[in-house]
Coordinates of C-alpha atoms in Angstrom, one line a residue:
Chain A
X610 CA 0.0 0.0 0.0
X611 CA 2.6 2.4 1.1
X612 CA 5.1 1.4 -1.5
X613 CA 2.5 1.6 -4.2
X614 CA 1.4 5.1 -3.3
X615 CA 5.1 6.0 -3.1
X616 CA 5.7 4.7 -6.6
X617 CA 2.7 6.5 -7.8
X618 CA 3.8 9.8 -6.4
X619 CA 7.2 9.3 -7.9
X620 CA 5.7 8.6 -11.3
X621 CA 3.6 11.8 -11.0
X622 CA 6.6 13.8 -9.9
X623 CA 8.8 12.6 -12.8
X624 CA 6.0 13.0 -15.3
X625 CA 5.5 16.7 -14.2
X626 CA 9.3 17.2 -14.4
X627 CA 9.4 15.7 -17.9
X628 CA 6.6 18.0 -19.0
X629 CA 8.4 21.0 -17.6
X630 CA 11.7 19.9 -19.2
X631 CA 10.0 19.6 -22.6
X632 CA 8.4 23.0 -22.1
X633 CA 11.7 24.6 -21.1
X634 CA 13.8 23.0 -23.8
X635 CA 11.4 23.2 -26.7
X636 CA 12.5 26.6 -28.0
X637 CA 16.1 25.3 -27.9
X638 CA 15.1 22.1 -29.8
X639 CA 13.1 24.2 -32.3
X640 CA 16.2 26.4 -32.9
X641 CA 18.4 23.4 -33.5
X642 CA 15.9 21.9 -35.9
X643 CA 15.8 25.1 -37.8
X644 CA 19.5 25.3 -38.0
X645 CA 19.5 22.1 -40.1
X646 CA 16.8 23.2 -42.5
X647 CA 17.5 24.7 -45.8
X648 CA 15.8 28.0 -46.7
X649 CA 13.6 26.2 -49.2
X650 CA 12.2 23.8 -46.5
X651 CA 12.0 26.4 -43.8
X652 CA 8.3 27.1 -44.1
X653 CA 6.8 23.9 -45.5
X654 CA 8.2 21.3 -43.2
X655 CA 8.0 20.7 -39.5
X656 CA 9.9 17.7 -38.1
X657 CA 10.5 15.8 -41.3
X658 CA 13.0 17.4 -43.7
X659 CA 16.3 16.8 -45.4
X660 CA 18.9 18.0 -43.0
X661 CA 21.7 20.1 -44.4
X662 CA 24.9 21.7 -43.0
X663 CA 24.7 24.5 -45.4
X664 CA 23.6 27.0 -42.7
X665 CA 26.6 26.0 -40.5
X666 CA 28.9 26.4 -43.5
X667 CA 27.5 29.8 -44.3
X668 CA 27.7 31.1 -40.7
X669 CA 31.1 29.7 -39.7
X670 CA 33.0 30.0 -42.9
X671 CA 31.3 32.6 -45.1
X672 CA 30.6 35.3 -42.6
X673 CA 32.6 37.1 -39.9
X674 CA 30.7 35.1 -37.2
X675 CA 33.9 34.0 -35.4
X676 CA 35.2 37.5 -35.2
X677 CA 32.0 38.6 -33.5
X678 CA 32.2 35.6 -31.2
X679 CA 35.7 36.7 -30.3
X680 CA 34.5 40.3 -29.7
X681 CA 31.9 38.9 -27.3
X682 CA 34.4 36.8 -25.5
X683 CA 36.8 39.7 -25.1
X684 CA 34.2 42.2 -24.0
X685 CA 32.3 39.9 -21.6
X686 CA 35.4 38.2 -20.3
X687 CA 37.2 41.6 -19.9
X688 CA 34.1 43.0 -18.0
X689 CA 34.1 40.1 -15.6
X690 CA 37.9 40.3 -15.0
X691 CA 37.6 44.0 -14.3
X692 CA 34.7 43.4 -12.0
X693 CA 36.5 40.8 -10.0
X694 CA 39.7 42.8 -9.7
X695 CA 37.9 45.9 -8.6
X696 CA 34.8 44.3 -7.0
X697 CA 36.3 41.9 -4.6
X698 CA 38.3 44.5 -2.7
X699 CA 35.2 46.8 -2.8
X700 CA 33.1 44.0 -1.4
X701 CA 35.7 43.4 1.3
X702 CA 35.7 47.1 2.3
X703 CA 31.9 47.2 2.4
X704 CA 31.9 44.1 4.6
X705 CA 34.6 44.9 7.0
X706 CA 35.3 48.6 7.4
X707 CA 33.0 51.2 8.8
X708 CA 33.1 54.4 6.9
X709 CA 30.8 57.3 6.2
X710 CA 27.9 56.7 4.0
X711 CA 28.8 53.0 3.6
X712 CA 25.3 51.8 3.1
X713 CA 24.6 54.6 0.7
X714 CA 27.5 53.7 -1.4
X715 CA 26.5 50.0 -1.4
X716 CA 23.0 51.0 -2.4
X717 CA 24.2 53.3 -5.1
X718 CA 26.2 50.4 -6.6
X719 CA 23.2 48.2 -6.5
X720 CA 21.0 50.9 -8.0
X721 CA 23.0 50.7 -11.2
X722 CA 21.0 47.7 -12.0
X723 CA 17.7 49.4 -11.4
X724 CA 17.5 51.7 -14.4
X725 CA 16.6 50.1 -17.7
X726 CA 19.6 50.1 -20.0
X727 CA 17.6 52.0 -22.7
X728 CA 17.2 54.9 -20.3
X729 CA 20.9 55.6 -19.8
X730 CA 22.2 54.4 -23.2
X731 CA 21.4 57.7 -25.1
X732 CA 23.3 60.0 -22.8
X733 CA 26.1 57.4 -22.6
X734 CA 26.2 57.4 -26.4
X735 CA 26.8 61.1 -26.5
X736 CA 29.4 60.9 -23.7
X737 CA 31.2 58.0 -25.5
X738 CA 31.3 60.0 -28.7
X739 CA 32.9 63.0 -26.9
X740 CA 35.4 60.8 -25.0
X741 CA 36.3 58.9 -28.2
X742 CA 35.6 55.6 -26.5
X743 CA 32.7 54.8 -28.7
X744 CA 33.1 51.5 -30.5
X745 CA 36.2 50.4 -28.5
X746 CA 36.8 47.4 -26.3
X747 CA 37.6 49.7 -23.4
X748 CA 34.3 51.5 -23.8
X749 CA 32.2 48.4 -23.9
X750 CA 34.0 46.7 -21.0
X751 CA 33.5 49.9 -19.0
X752 CA 29.8 50.1 -19.6
X753 CA 29.4 46.4 -18.9
X754 CA 30.5 47.2 -15.3
X755 CA 27.0 48.4 -14.9
X756 CA 25.9 44.9 -15.4
X757 CA 28.5 42.8 -13.7
X758 CA 29.9 44.9 -10.9
X759 CA 26.8 45.3 -8.7
X760 CA 26.1 41.6 -8.9
X761 CA 29.6 40.7 -8.0
X762 CA 30.0 43.1 -5.1
X763 CA 26.7 42.2 -3.5
X764 CA 27.2 38.5 -3.6
X765 CA 30.8 38.6 -2.5
X766 CA 30.1 41.1 0.2
X767 CA 27.6 38.7 1.8
X768 CA 30.3 36.0 1.7
X769 CA 32.9 38.3 3.4
X770 CA 30.3 39.2 6.1
X771 CA 29.8 35.5 6.8
X772 CA 33.5 35.0 7.5
X773 CA 34.3 35.6 11.2
X774 CA 36.7 38.5 11.7
X775 CA 38.5 36.3 14.1
X776 CA 39.8 34.2 11.3
X777 CA 41.7 37.2 10.1
X778 CA 43.0 37.9 13.6
X779 CA 44.0 34.3 13.9
X780 CA 46.0 34.4 10.7
X781 CA 47.6 37.7 11.8
X782 CA 48.8 36.0 15.0
X783 CA 49.9 33.1 13.0
X784 CA 52.2 35.3 11.1
X785 CA 50.5 36.2 7.9
X786 CA 50.5 39.8 6.6
X787 CA 47.3 41.3 5.2
X788 CA 47.9 40.3 1.6
X789 CA 48.6 36.7 2.6
X790 CA 45.5 36.6 4.7
X791 CA 43.4 38.0 1.8
X792 CA 44.7 35.7 -0.8
X793 CA 45.4 32.6 1.1
X794 CA 42.6 32.6 3.7
X795 CA 39.8 34.7 2.5
X796 CA 39.7 34.1 -1.2
X797 CA 39.4 30.3 -0.8
X798 CA 36.5 30.9 1.6
X799 CA 34.6 33.2 -0.8
X800 CA 35.4 31.1 -3.8
X801 CA 32.0 29.5 -4.3
X802 CA 30.3 32.9 -4.2
X803 CA 33.0 34.5 -6.3
X804 CA 32.8 31.8 -9.0
X805 CA 29.0 31.8 -9.2
X806 CA 28.8 35.6 -9.2
X807 CA 31.4 35.8 -11.9
X808 CA 29.7 33.3 -14.0
X809 CA 26.3 35.0 -13.7
X810 CA 28.0 38.3 -14.5
X811 CA 29.6 36.7 -17.6
X812 CA 26.2 35.4 -18.8
X813 CA 24.5 38.8 -18.3
X814 CA 27.3 40.5 -20.0
X815 CA 27.3 38.0 -22.9
X816 CA 23.5 38.4 -23.3
X817 CA 23.6 42.2 -23.2
X818 CA 22.1 43.7 -26.3
X819 CA 21.2 47.4 -25.8
X820 CA 24.7 48.6 -24.7
X821 CA 26.7 46.9 -27.6
X822 CA 24.0 47.9 -30.1
X823 CA 24.3 51.6 -29.2
X824 CA 27.9 51.8 -28.0
X825 CA 29.6 49.4 -30.4
X826 CA 29.9 50.1 -34.1
X827 CA 31.6 48.6 -37.0
X828 CA 34.8 47.7 -35.2
X829 CA 33.3 45.8 -32.3
X830 CA 30.2 43.8 -32.6
X831 CA 29.4 41.3 -29.9
X832 CA 27.5 38.3 -31.0
X833 CA 24.1 39.5 -29.8
X834 CA 24.2 42.5 -32.1
X835 CA 25.8 40.6 -35.0
X836 CA 23.1 37.9 -35.1
X837 CA 20.6 40.5 -36.2
X838 CA 22.6 40.8 -39.4
X839 CA 21.2 37.5 -40.6
X840 CA 17.9 39.3 -40.8
X841 CA 18.3 41.2 -44.0
X842 CA 15.9 43.9 -45.1
X843 CA 14.7 41.8 -48.0
X844 CA 15.3 38.3 -46.8
X845 CA 15.4 36.5 -43.5
X846 CA 17.9 33.6 -43.2
X847 CA 16.2 31.8 -40.3
X848 CA 18.5 28.8 -40.7
X849 CA 21.6 30.9 -40.3
X850 CA 20.1 32.9 -37.6
X851 CA 19.4 29.6 -35.7
X852 CA 22.9 28.5 -36.2
X853 CA 24.3 31.7 -34.9
X854 CA 22.0 31.7 -31.9
X855 CA 22.7 28.1 -31.0
X856 CA 26.5 28.6 -31.1
X857 CA 26.3 31.8 -29.2
X858 CA 24.5 30.0 -26.4
X859 CA 27.3 27.5 -26.1
X860 CA 29.9 29.3 -23.9
X861 CA 27.5 30.1 -21.2
X862 CA 26.1 26.6 -21.2
X863 CA 29.6 25.1 -21.1
X864 CA 30.7 27.3 -18.2
X865 CA 27.6 26.7 -16.3
X866 CA 28.0 22.9 -16.6
X867 CA 31.6 23.0 -15.5
X868 CA 30.9 24.9 -12.3
X869 CA 27.4 23.6 -11.6
X870 CA 28.5 22.4 -8.2
X871 CA 29.8 25.9 -7.2
X872 CA 26.7 27.6 -8.7
X873 CA 24.2 25.9 -6.6
X874 CA 26.1 26.2 -3.4
X875 CA 27.3 29.7 -4.3
X876 CA 23.9 31.2 -4.8
X877 CA 22.4 29.8 -1.7
X878 CA 24.2 32.7 0.1
X879 CA 24.6 32.3 3.8
X880 CA 22.6 29.1 3.9
X881 CA 25.7 27.0 4.2
X882 CA 27.8 28.4 6.9
X883 CA 31.1 26.8 7.8
Chain B
X1382 CA 58.3 32.1 29.0
X1383 CA 57.7 35.6 30.3
X1384 CA 55.5 37.8 32.3
X1385 CA 53.3 40.6 31.1
X1386 CA 53.5 44.2 32.2
X1387 CA 50.9 46.8 31.2
X1388 CA 51.6 50.4 32.2
X1389 CA 49.1 53.3 32.0
X1390 CA 47.3 51.7 29.1
X1391 CA 44.6 53.8 27.3
X1392 CA 42.4 53.0 24.4
X1393 CA 40.0 55.3 22.6
X1394 CA 38.1 54.4 19.4
X1395 CA 38.1 57.3 17.1
X1396 CA 34.6 58.3 16.0
X1397 CA 35.3 58.0 12.2
X1398 CA 36.4 61.6 11.9
X1399 CA 33.0 63.2 11.8
X1400 CA 33.6 66.9 12.2
X1401 CA 30.1 67.8 13.5
X1402 CA 30.6 65.4 16.3
X1403 CA 33.2 67.3 18.3
X1404 CA 32.8 65.2 21.4
X1405 CA 35.3 62.4 21.4
X1406 CA 34.5 58.9 22.4
X1407 CA 35.2 58.0 26.0
X1408 CA 38.2 55.9 26.7
X1409 CA 37.4 52.2 26.3
X1410 CA 40.3 51.4 28.5
X1411 CA 41.5 54.0 31.1
X1412 CA 44.9 54.0 32.7
X1413 CA 45.2 50.3 33.1
X1414 CA 48.1 49.0 35.1
X1415 CA 48.7 45.2 35.4
X1416 CA 51.6 43.0 36.2
X1417 CA 51.5 39.3 35.6
X1418 CA 54.5 37.3 36.8
X1419 CA 55.9 34.5 34.8
X1420 CA 53.6 31.5 34.8
X1421 CA 50.7 33.2 36.4
X1422 CA 47.1 32.8 35.3
X1423 CA 45.4 36.1 35.2
X1424 CA 41.6 36.5 34.6
X1425 CA 40.3 39.7 33.2
X1426 CA 36.8 39.9 34.5
X1427 CA 34.0 42.3 33.8
X1428 CA 30.7 42.8 32.2
X1429 CA 30.2 43.1 28.4
X1430 CA 31.8 46.2 26.9
X1431 CA 34.0 46.9 29.9
X1432 CA 37.2 46.9 27.9
X1433 CA 38.6 43.5 28.8
X1434 CA 38.7 42.1 25.3
X1435 CA 40.0 45.4 24.0
X1436 CA 42.9 45.0 26.5
X1437 CA 43.5 41.5 25.3
X1438 CA 43.5 42.5 21.7
X1439 CA 46.0 45.3 22.4
X1440 CA 48.2 42.8 24.1
X1441 CA 47.9 40.6 21.1
X1442 CA 48.6 43.4 18.7
X1443 CA 45.3 43.3 16.9
X1444 CA 44.3 46.7 18.1
X1445 CA 46.3 50.0 18.2
X1446 CA 47.3 51.3 21.6
X1447 CA 46.2 54.9 22.2
X1448 CA 48.5 55.5 25.1
X1449 CA 50.6 53.5 27.4
X1450 CA 53.0 50.6 27.2
X1451 CA 52.8 46.8 27.1
X1452 CA 55.8 44.7 27.9
X1453 CA 56.0 41.0 27.3
X1454 CA 59.0 39.8 29.3
X1455 CA 61.2 42.8 29.0
X1456 CA 60.3 43.7 25.5
X1457 CA 58.2 46.7 24.7
X1458 CA 55.7 45.2 22.2
X1459 CA 53.6 48.3 21.3
X1460 CA 54.8 48.4 17.8
X1461 CA 55.5 44.7 17.2
X1462 CA 53.5 42.7 14.6
X1463 CA 51.3 40.1 16.4
X1464 CA 53.4 37.3 15.0
X1465 CA 56.5 38.7 16.6
X1466 CA 55.1 38.9 20.1
X1467 CA 55.4 35.2 20.9
X1468 CA 51.8 34.9 21.9
X1469 CA 49.2 32.2 21.4
X1470 CA 45.6 33.4 21.1
X1471 CA 42.5 31.2 21.6
X1472 CA 39.5 32.9 20.1
X1473 CA 35.9 33.1 21.3
X1474 CA 34.5 31.9 18.0
X1475 CA 37.2 29.3 17.5
X1476 CA 38.2 31.1 14.2
X1477 CA 39.3 27.9 12.6
X1478 CA 40.1 27.9 8.9
X1479 CA 37.2 26.0 7.4
X1480 CA 38.8 24.5 4.3
X1481 CA 41.6 22.9 6.4
X1482 CA 41.5 19.8 8.4
X1483 CA 42.0 19.9 12.1
X1484 CA 45.6 18.8 11.6
X1485 CA 46.3 21.6 9.2
X1486 CA 44.6 24.1 11.5
X1487 CA 46.8 23.2 14.3
X1488 CA 49.9 23.1 12.1
X1489 CA 49.0 26.4 10.3
X1490 CA 51.1 28.6 12.5
X1491 CA 54.2 26.5 12.2
X1492 CA 53.7 26.2 8.4
X1493 CA 53.4 29.9 8.1
X1494 CA 56.7 30.2 10.0
X1495 CA 58.3 27.7 7.7
X1496 CA 59.1 25.0 10.3
X1497 CA 60.0 21.8 8.6
X1498 CA 57.5 19.1 8.1
X1499 CA 58.9 16.4 10.4
X1500 CA 59.1 18.9 13.3
X1501 CA 55.5 20.1 12.6
X1502 CA 54.3 16.6 12.7
X1503 CA 56.1 15.8 15.8
X1504 CA 54.7 18.8 17.6
X1505 CA 51.1 18.2 16.4
X1506 CA 51.3 14.6 17.6
X1507 CA 52.6 16.0 20.9
X1508 CA 49.9 18.6 21.4
X1509 CA 46.9 16.7 20.2
X1510 CA 46.8 14.1 23.0
X1511 CA 47.3 16.9 25.5
X1512 CA 44.1 18.6 24.2
X1513 CA 42.4 15.2 23.6
X1514 CA 42.0 15.9 19.9
X1515 CA 44.2 13.2 18.5
X1516 CA 41.3 11.3 17.0
X1517 CA 40.0 14.5 15.4
X1518 CA 43.0 15.3 13.3
X1519 CA 41.6 14.2 10.0
X1520 CA 38.3 15.8 10.4
X1521 CA 37.1 19.1 9.0
X1522 CA 36.2 21.9 11.4
X1523 CA 32.5 21.9 10.4
X1524 CA 32.1 18.4 11.7
X1525 CA 33.2 19.2 15.2
X1526 CA 31.1 20.0 18.2
X1527 CA 31.6 23.3 20.1
X1528 CA 33.8 21.6 22.8
X1529 CA 35.9 19.9 20.2
X1530 CA 36.4 23.1 18.3
X1531 CA 37.5 24.8 21.4
X1532 CA 40.0 22.1 22.1
X1533 CA 41.5 22.4 18.7
X1534 CA 41.5 26.2 19.0
X1535 CA 43.5 25.9 22.2
X1536 CA 45.8 23.3 20.7
X1537 CA 46.4 25.7 17.9
X1538 CA 47.3 28.5 20.4
X1539 CA 49.8 26.5 22.4
X1540 CA 51.6 24.6 19.6
X1541 CA 53.7 27.6 18.9
X1542 CA 55.0 27.4 22.5
X1543 CA 53.9 31.0 23.3
X1544 CA 55.5 33.1 26.0
X1545 CA 52.1 34.4 26.7
X1546 CA 48.8 32.6 26.2
X1547 CA 45.8 34.7 25.6
X1548 CA 42.2 33.4 25.8
X1549 CA 39.2 35.4 24.8
X1550 CA 36.1 34.0 26.5
X1551 CA 36.9 30.5 25.3
X1552 CA 34.0 28.9 27.1
X1553 CA 31.2 31.4 26.3
X1554 CA 29.8 29.4 23.4
X1555 CA 29.7 26.1 25.2
X1556 CA 26.7 24.7 27.0
X1557 CA 26.7 24.0 30.7
X1558 CA 28.3 20.5 30.8
X1559 CA 30.8 21.0 28.1
X1560 CA 31.7 24.3 29.7
X1561 CA 32.5 22.7 33.0
X1562 CA 34.5 19.9 31.4
X1563 CA 36.5 22.3 29.4
X1564 CA 37.1 24.5 32.4
X1565 CA 38.7 21.6 34.2
X1566 CA 40.7 20.8 31.1
X1567 CA 42.0 24.3 30.8
X1568 CA 43.0 24.1 34.5
X1569 CA 44.9 20.9 33.9
X1570 CA 46.5 22.2 30.7
X1571 CA 47.8 25.3 32.4
X1572 CA 49.2 23.2 35.2
X1573 CA 51.0 21.1 32.6
X1574 CA 52.5 23.8 30.4
X1575 CA 52.9 26.5 33.1
X1576 CA 52.5 29.3 30.6
X1577 CA 51.7 32.9 31.6
X1578 CA 48.0 33.2 30.7
X1579 CA 45.6 36.1 30.3
X1580 CA 42.0 34.8 30.3
X1581 CA 39.1 37.1 29.4
X1582 CA 35.8 36.2 30.8
X1583 CA 32.5 37.7 32.0
X1584 CA 31.8 34.7 34.2
X1585 CA 33.0 35.2 37.7
X1586 CA 32.9 31.4 38.4
X1587 CA 35.4 30.7 35.6
X1588 CA 37.7 33.5 36.9
X1589 CA 37.4 32.3 40.5
X1590 CA 38.1 28.7 39.7
X1591 CA 40.9 29.1 37.2
X1592 CA 42.8 32.2 38.0
X1593 CA 45.8 32.9 40.3
X1594 CA 44.8 36.5 40.1
X1595 CA 41.7 38.3 39.0
X1596 CA 41.6 41.8 37.4
X1597 CA 38.1 43.2 37.7
X1598 CA 37.4 45.9 35.1
X1599 CA 34.3 48.1 34.7
X1600 CA 33.9 50.9 32.2
X1601 CA 37.5 50.5 31.1
X1602 CA 38.8 51.1 34.6
X1603 CA 40.6 48.5 36.7
X1604 CA 38.6 48.1 39.9
X1605 CA 40.6 45.5 41.8
X1606 CA 43.5 43.2 41.1
X1607 CA 44.1 40.4 43.5
X1608 CA 43.8 36.7 44.2
X1609 CA 40.3 35.1 44.1
X1610 CA 40.3 35.0 47.9
X1611 CA 41.2 38.7 48.1
X1612 CA 38.5 39.9 45.7
X1613 CA 35.9 37.7 47.4
X1614 CA 36.7 38.5 51.0
X1615 CA 37.9 42.0 50.6
X1616 CA 36.3 43.8 47.7
X1617 CA 37.4 47.4 47.2
X1618 CA 34.0 48.7 46.1
X1619 CA 30.4 47.9 45.6
X1620 CA 30.9 46.8 42.0
X1621 CA 33.5 44.2 42.8
X1622 CA 31.4 43.0 45.7
X1623 CA 28.3 42.5 43.6
X1624 CA 30.2 41.0 40.6
X1625 CA 32.0 38.3 42.5
X1626 CA 29.9 35.5 44.0
X1627 CA 26.8 33.6 43.0
X1628 CA 24.3 34.7 44.1
X1629 CA 25.9 38.1 44.4
X1630 CA 26.4 39.9 47.7
X1631 CA 23.3 41.5 49.2
X1632 CA 23.9 45.3 49.1
X1633 CA 21.2 47.3 50.8
X1634 CA 21.0 51.0 51.8
X1635 CA 21.0 51.4 55.5
X1636 CA 20.8 54.0 58.2
X1637 CA 23.0 53.4 61.2
X1638 CA 21.6 54.2 64.6
X1639 CA 23.4 54.2 67.9
X1640 CA 22.0 52.2 70.7
X1641 CA 23.9 52.3 74.0
X1642 CA 27.6 51.6 73.3
X1643 CA 27.1 49.9 69.9
X1644 CA 25.5 50.7 66.5
X1645 CA 22.8 48.9 64.5
X1646 CA 22.1 48.8 60.8
X1647 CA 18.5 49.7 60.2
X1648 CA 16.6 49.6 56.9
X1649 CA 13.7 51.7 55.6
X1650 CA 10.3 49.9 55.9
X1651 CA 11.8 47.0 57.7
X1652 CA 12.2 46.1 61.3
X1653 CA 15.4 44.1 60.6
X1654 CA 18.3 45.3 62.7
X1655 CA 21.8 44.0 62.4
X1656 CA 24.7 44.8 64.8
X1657 CA 27.5 46.9 63.3
X1658 CA 30.8 45.2 64.0
X1659 CA 32.8 47.1 66.6
X1660 CA 35.7 47.8 64.4
X1661 CA 33.5 50.3 62.5
X1662 CA 32.8 52.3 65.7
X1663 CA 35.1 55.2 64.8
X1664 CA 33.8 55.6 61.2
X1665 CA 30.1 55.5 61.8
X1666 CA 27.8 57.7 63.9
X1667 CA 24.2 57.9 64.7
X1668 CA 22.2 58.6 61.5
X1669 CA 25.1 57.7 59.3
X1670 CA 23.8 56.6 55.8
X1671 CA 25.7 54.0 53.7
X1672 CA 25.2 50.7 52.0
X1673 CA 25.6 47.4 53.8
X1674 CA 26.9 44.4 52.0
X1675 CA 26.6 40.8 53.2
X1676 CA 27.1 37.6 51.4
X1677 CA 24.1 35.2 51.2
X1678 CA 26.2 32.6 53.0
X1679 CA 26.5 34.9 56.0
X1680 CA 22.8 35.2 56.5
X1681 CA 21.4 32.4 58.7
X1682 CA 18.1 31.0 59.8
X1683 CA 18.0 30.8 63.5
X1684 CA 16.6 28.0 65.5
X1685 CA 13.5 28.1 67.7
X1686 CA 15.2 29.9 70.5
X1687 CA 17.0 32.4 68.2
X1688 CA 17.0 36.1 69.0
X1689 CA 16.9 36.8 65.2
X1690 CA 14.3 39.1 63.7
X1691 CA 11.3 37.2 62.5
X1692 CA 10.9 37.8 58.7
X1693 CA 8.6 36.5 56.1
X1694 CA 9.9 34.3 53.3
X1695 CA 9.3 36.0 49.9
X1696 CA 10.9 33.5 47.5
X1697 CA 12.2 30.0 47.9
X1698 CA 14.4 28.1 45.4
X1699 CA 15.5 24.6 46.0
X1700 CA 18.7 23.9 44.0
X1701 CA 19.2 20.4 45.4
X1702 CA 22.4 20.8 47.3
X1703 CA 21.5 24.2 48.6
X1704 CA 18.4 26.3 49.1
X1705 CA 18.0 30.0 48.4
X1706 CA 15.6 32.1 50.3
X1707 CA 14.7 35.7 49.4
X1708 CA 13.4 38.1 52.1
X1709 CA 12.0 41.6 51.5
X1710 CA 14.0 44.2 53.3
X1711 CA 12.2 47.4 52.4
X1712 CA 12.2 47.4 48.6
X1713 CA 15.3 45.2 48.3
X1714 CA 15.4 41.4 48.3
X1715 CA 17.9 39.9 50.8
X1716 CA 19.1 36.5 49.6
X1717 CA 20.3 33.8 51.8
X1718 CA 21.7 30.4 51.2
X1719 CA 21.1 27.5 53.6
X1720 CA 21.7 23.8 53.8
X1721 CA 18.6 23.6 55.9
X1722 CA 16.5 20.7 54.5
X1723 CA 13.2 22.4 55.5
X1724 CA 11.0 23.2 52.5
X1725 CA 9.9 26.7 53.1
X1726 CA 7.2 28.4 51.1
X1727 CA 6.4 32.0 50.5
X1728 CA 4.8 33.5 53.6
X1729 CA 6.6 31.3 56.2
X1730 CA 8.2 33.2 59.0
X1731 CA 11.8 32.5 59.8
X1732 CA 14.2 34.0 62.3
X1733 CA 16.8 35.9 60.5
X1734 CA 20.4 36.1 61.9
X1735 CA 23.1 38.0 60.1
X1736 CA 26.8 37.5 60.8
X1737 CA 27.4 41.1 61.6
X1738 CA 31.2 40.7 61.6
X1739 CA 31.0 39.7 58.0
X1740 CA 29.3 42.8 56.8
X1741 CA 30.9 45.4 54.5
X1742 CA 30.2 49.1 54.3
X1743 CA 30.0 51.0 51.0
X1744 CA 29.7 54.7 50.3
X1745 CA 26.3 55.5 48.8
X1746 CA 27.7 58.0 46.3
X1747 CA 30.9 56.5 45.1
X1748 CA 30.3 52.8 46.0
X1749 CA 33.8 52.7 47.5
X1750 CA 34.3 50.5 50.5
X1751 CA 34.3 52.2 53.9
X1752 CA 37.0 50.6 55.9
X1753 CA 37.4 50.6 59.6

């Protein structure tokens, strides 16, 4: 009786999960199916068609797709690196030191994420033109800090706050200087938070569209902007668009899989105290 | 091994440079003088926020010194880095390094100093049984209980063979039984290693049971420094008297009246009268107001033919091996401890006798002891 009802509930659970998985993955599957269709079969077939690699060939070898991909990697990766280098010390300061207007500053940093990008992008566009950083790696990495920095600082700050100050004192008495304490004791302790925050920041930066659309130009085009090129004014190459989208999703998926363990632990914040 | 000498020590926390706020913070530690001889166990005792931990941290070098001098042995350590002060520090929150095993936690200090592996291993194996943590060495800190963590914490502090061992409320996070066991263990350990120890606590019982000398601190000022017996029997002021002892000393405002050739303590709204010991005869006078202090142990229940004042029992607590009785004296509650097996209840009348010769007198304004 008991085992039977147990089994039933497990079947129902898994059934529901399967339905959800199909629901969640369907757009992805649809995109991958599209990527194997030729333009001729695009509108008149659903699941049964003659698969072709022509779209892949066109995107990977006959367009500048890989250049755009590289741009995306540089800009998003650069943004995350800058955020980590500047954000971790900032998070430490916000967690450990008492200074004037501390909470105001912390809130200000968080508030960067409040305004919709479209609201600030026009003035930024004018400023960037004047400063001659329009359409440069530097300019894009800088503006991406609006996306990645607040996230990183707030997650990592929480981690620093969870670490007992006494650990730092203990390390001091044990003979470490401040830098050794920071790099050898504290960084390993905040690693789960740091890694997951950095990954999320990377994904957000990678997916960013408004900023690179307005502040990048002909020199630098991250993948999100470049994909729109496959939608011409006279023709829409849905197959190539699908290929471009599918490949552009890969880095984030690969990273996420690699550090899945950290991700789950890392984002449950203070829930797992040592 | 070395002693500790603290001379005219002051500490003030700056109020983050706010210009509007011209009033500076009060001193957290004021003109503290303390000498601990080599091998002595000193307890710094006081309520929360009295400056005892601040003093400890200045000694450890984790906190700047505002004014004054600290010597460990004959070395002035004011400007020495914590690691050069030859101290061991056991923290209140254990402060273990979570990613390291117990072994590595204990060995951390030696590793940071670059001691070679074989020597580290030898010393860890030597210290671990001493603190009864030899079977914990491979575990991670998260897996340990509070008592085990504290053992490892202390092992970590003593493995460096410190000249001065500092302990910051090491028992405050342990529950009753573990606390008692650990207290005994610390006592045994200190007997073994004979290291000069400064022990910060707010628990007078710990201080009384462990320390050779107790320094009682309140509001950053040293109140009294002496052996447990001295601070118990001969408190310098009302604060010390009420801080040491459990339950604390009864301290009640009194008016002294003269009756014939001797004096009596009398209390507002009470007909209790207690004889003033003769040695006070030249400091008291008829109508003299002060506070009288008497320990609960020195208040007795008289027998049937006792001449004691009949008083009504207000509270009765049976603690098993002793019984505590509270009696209203005016608006204060006078506590007494008795071995008497009788189960009293509120409202019972008992004859109250007070060992007059054991009473202390304190000034109403300053709280200072009035001595004969």
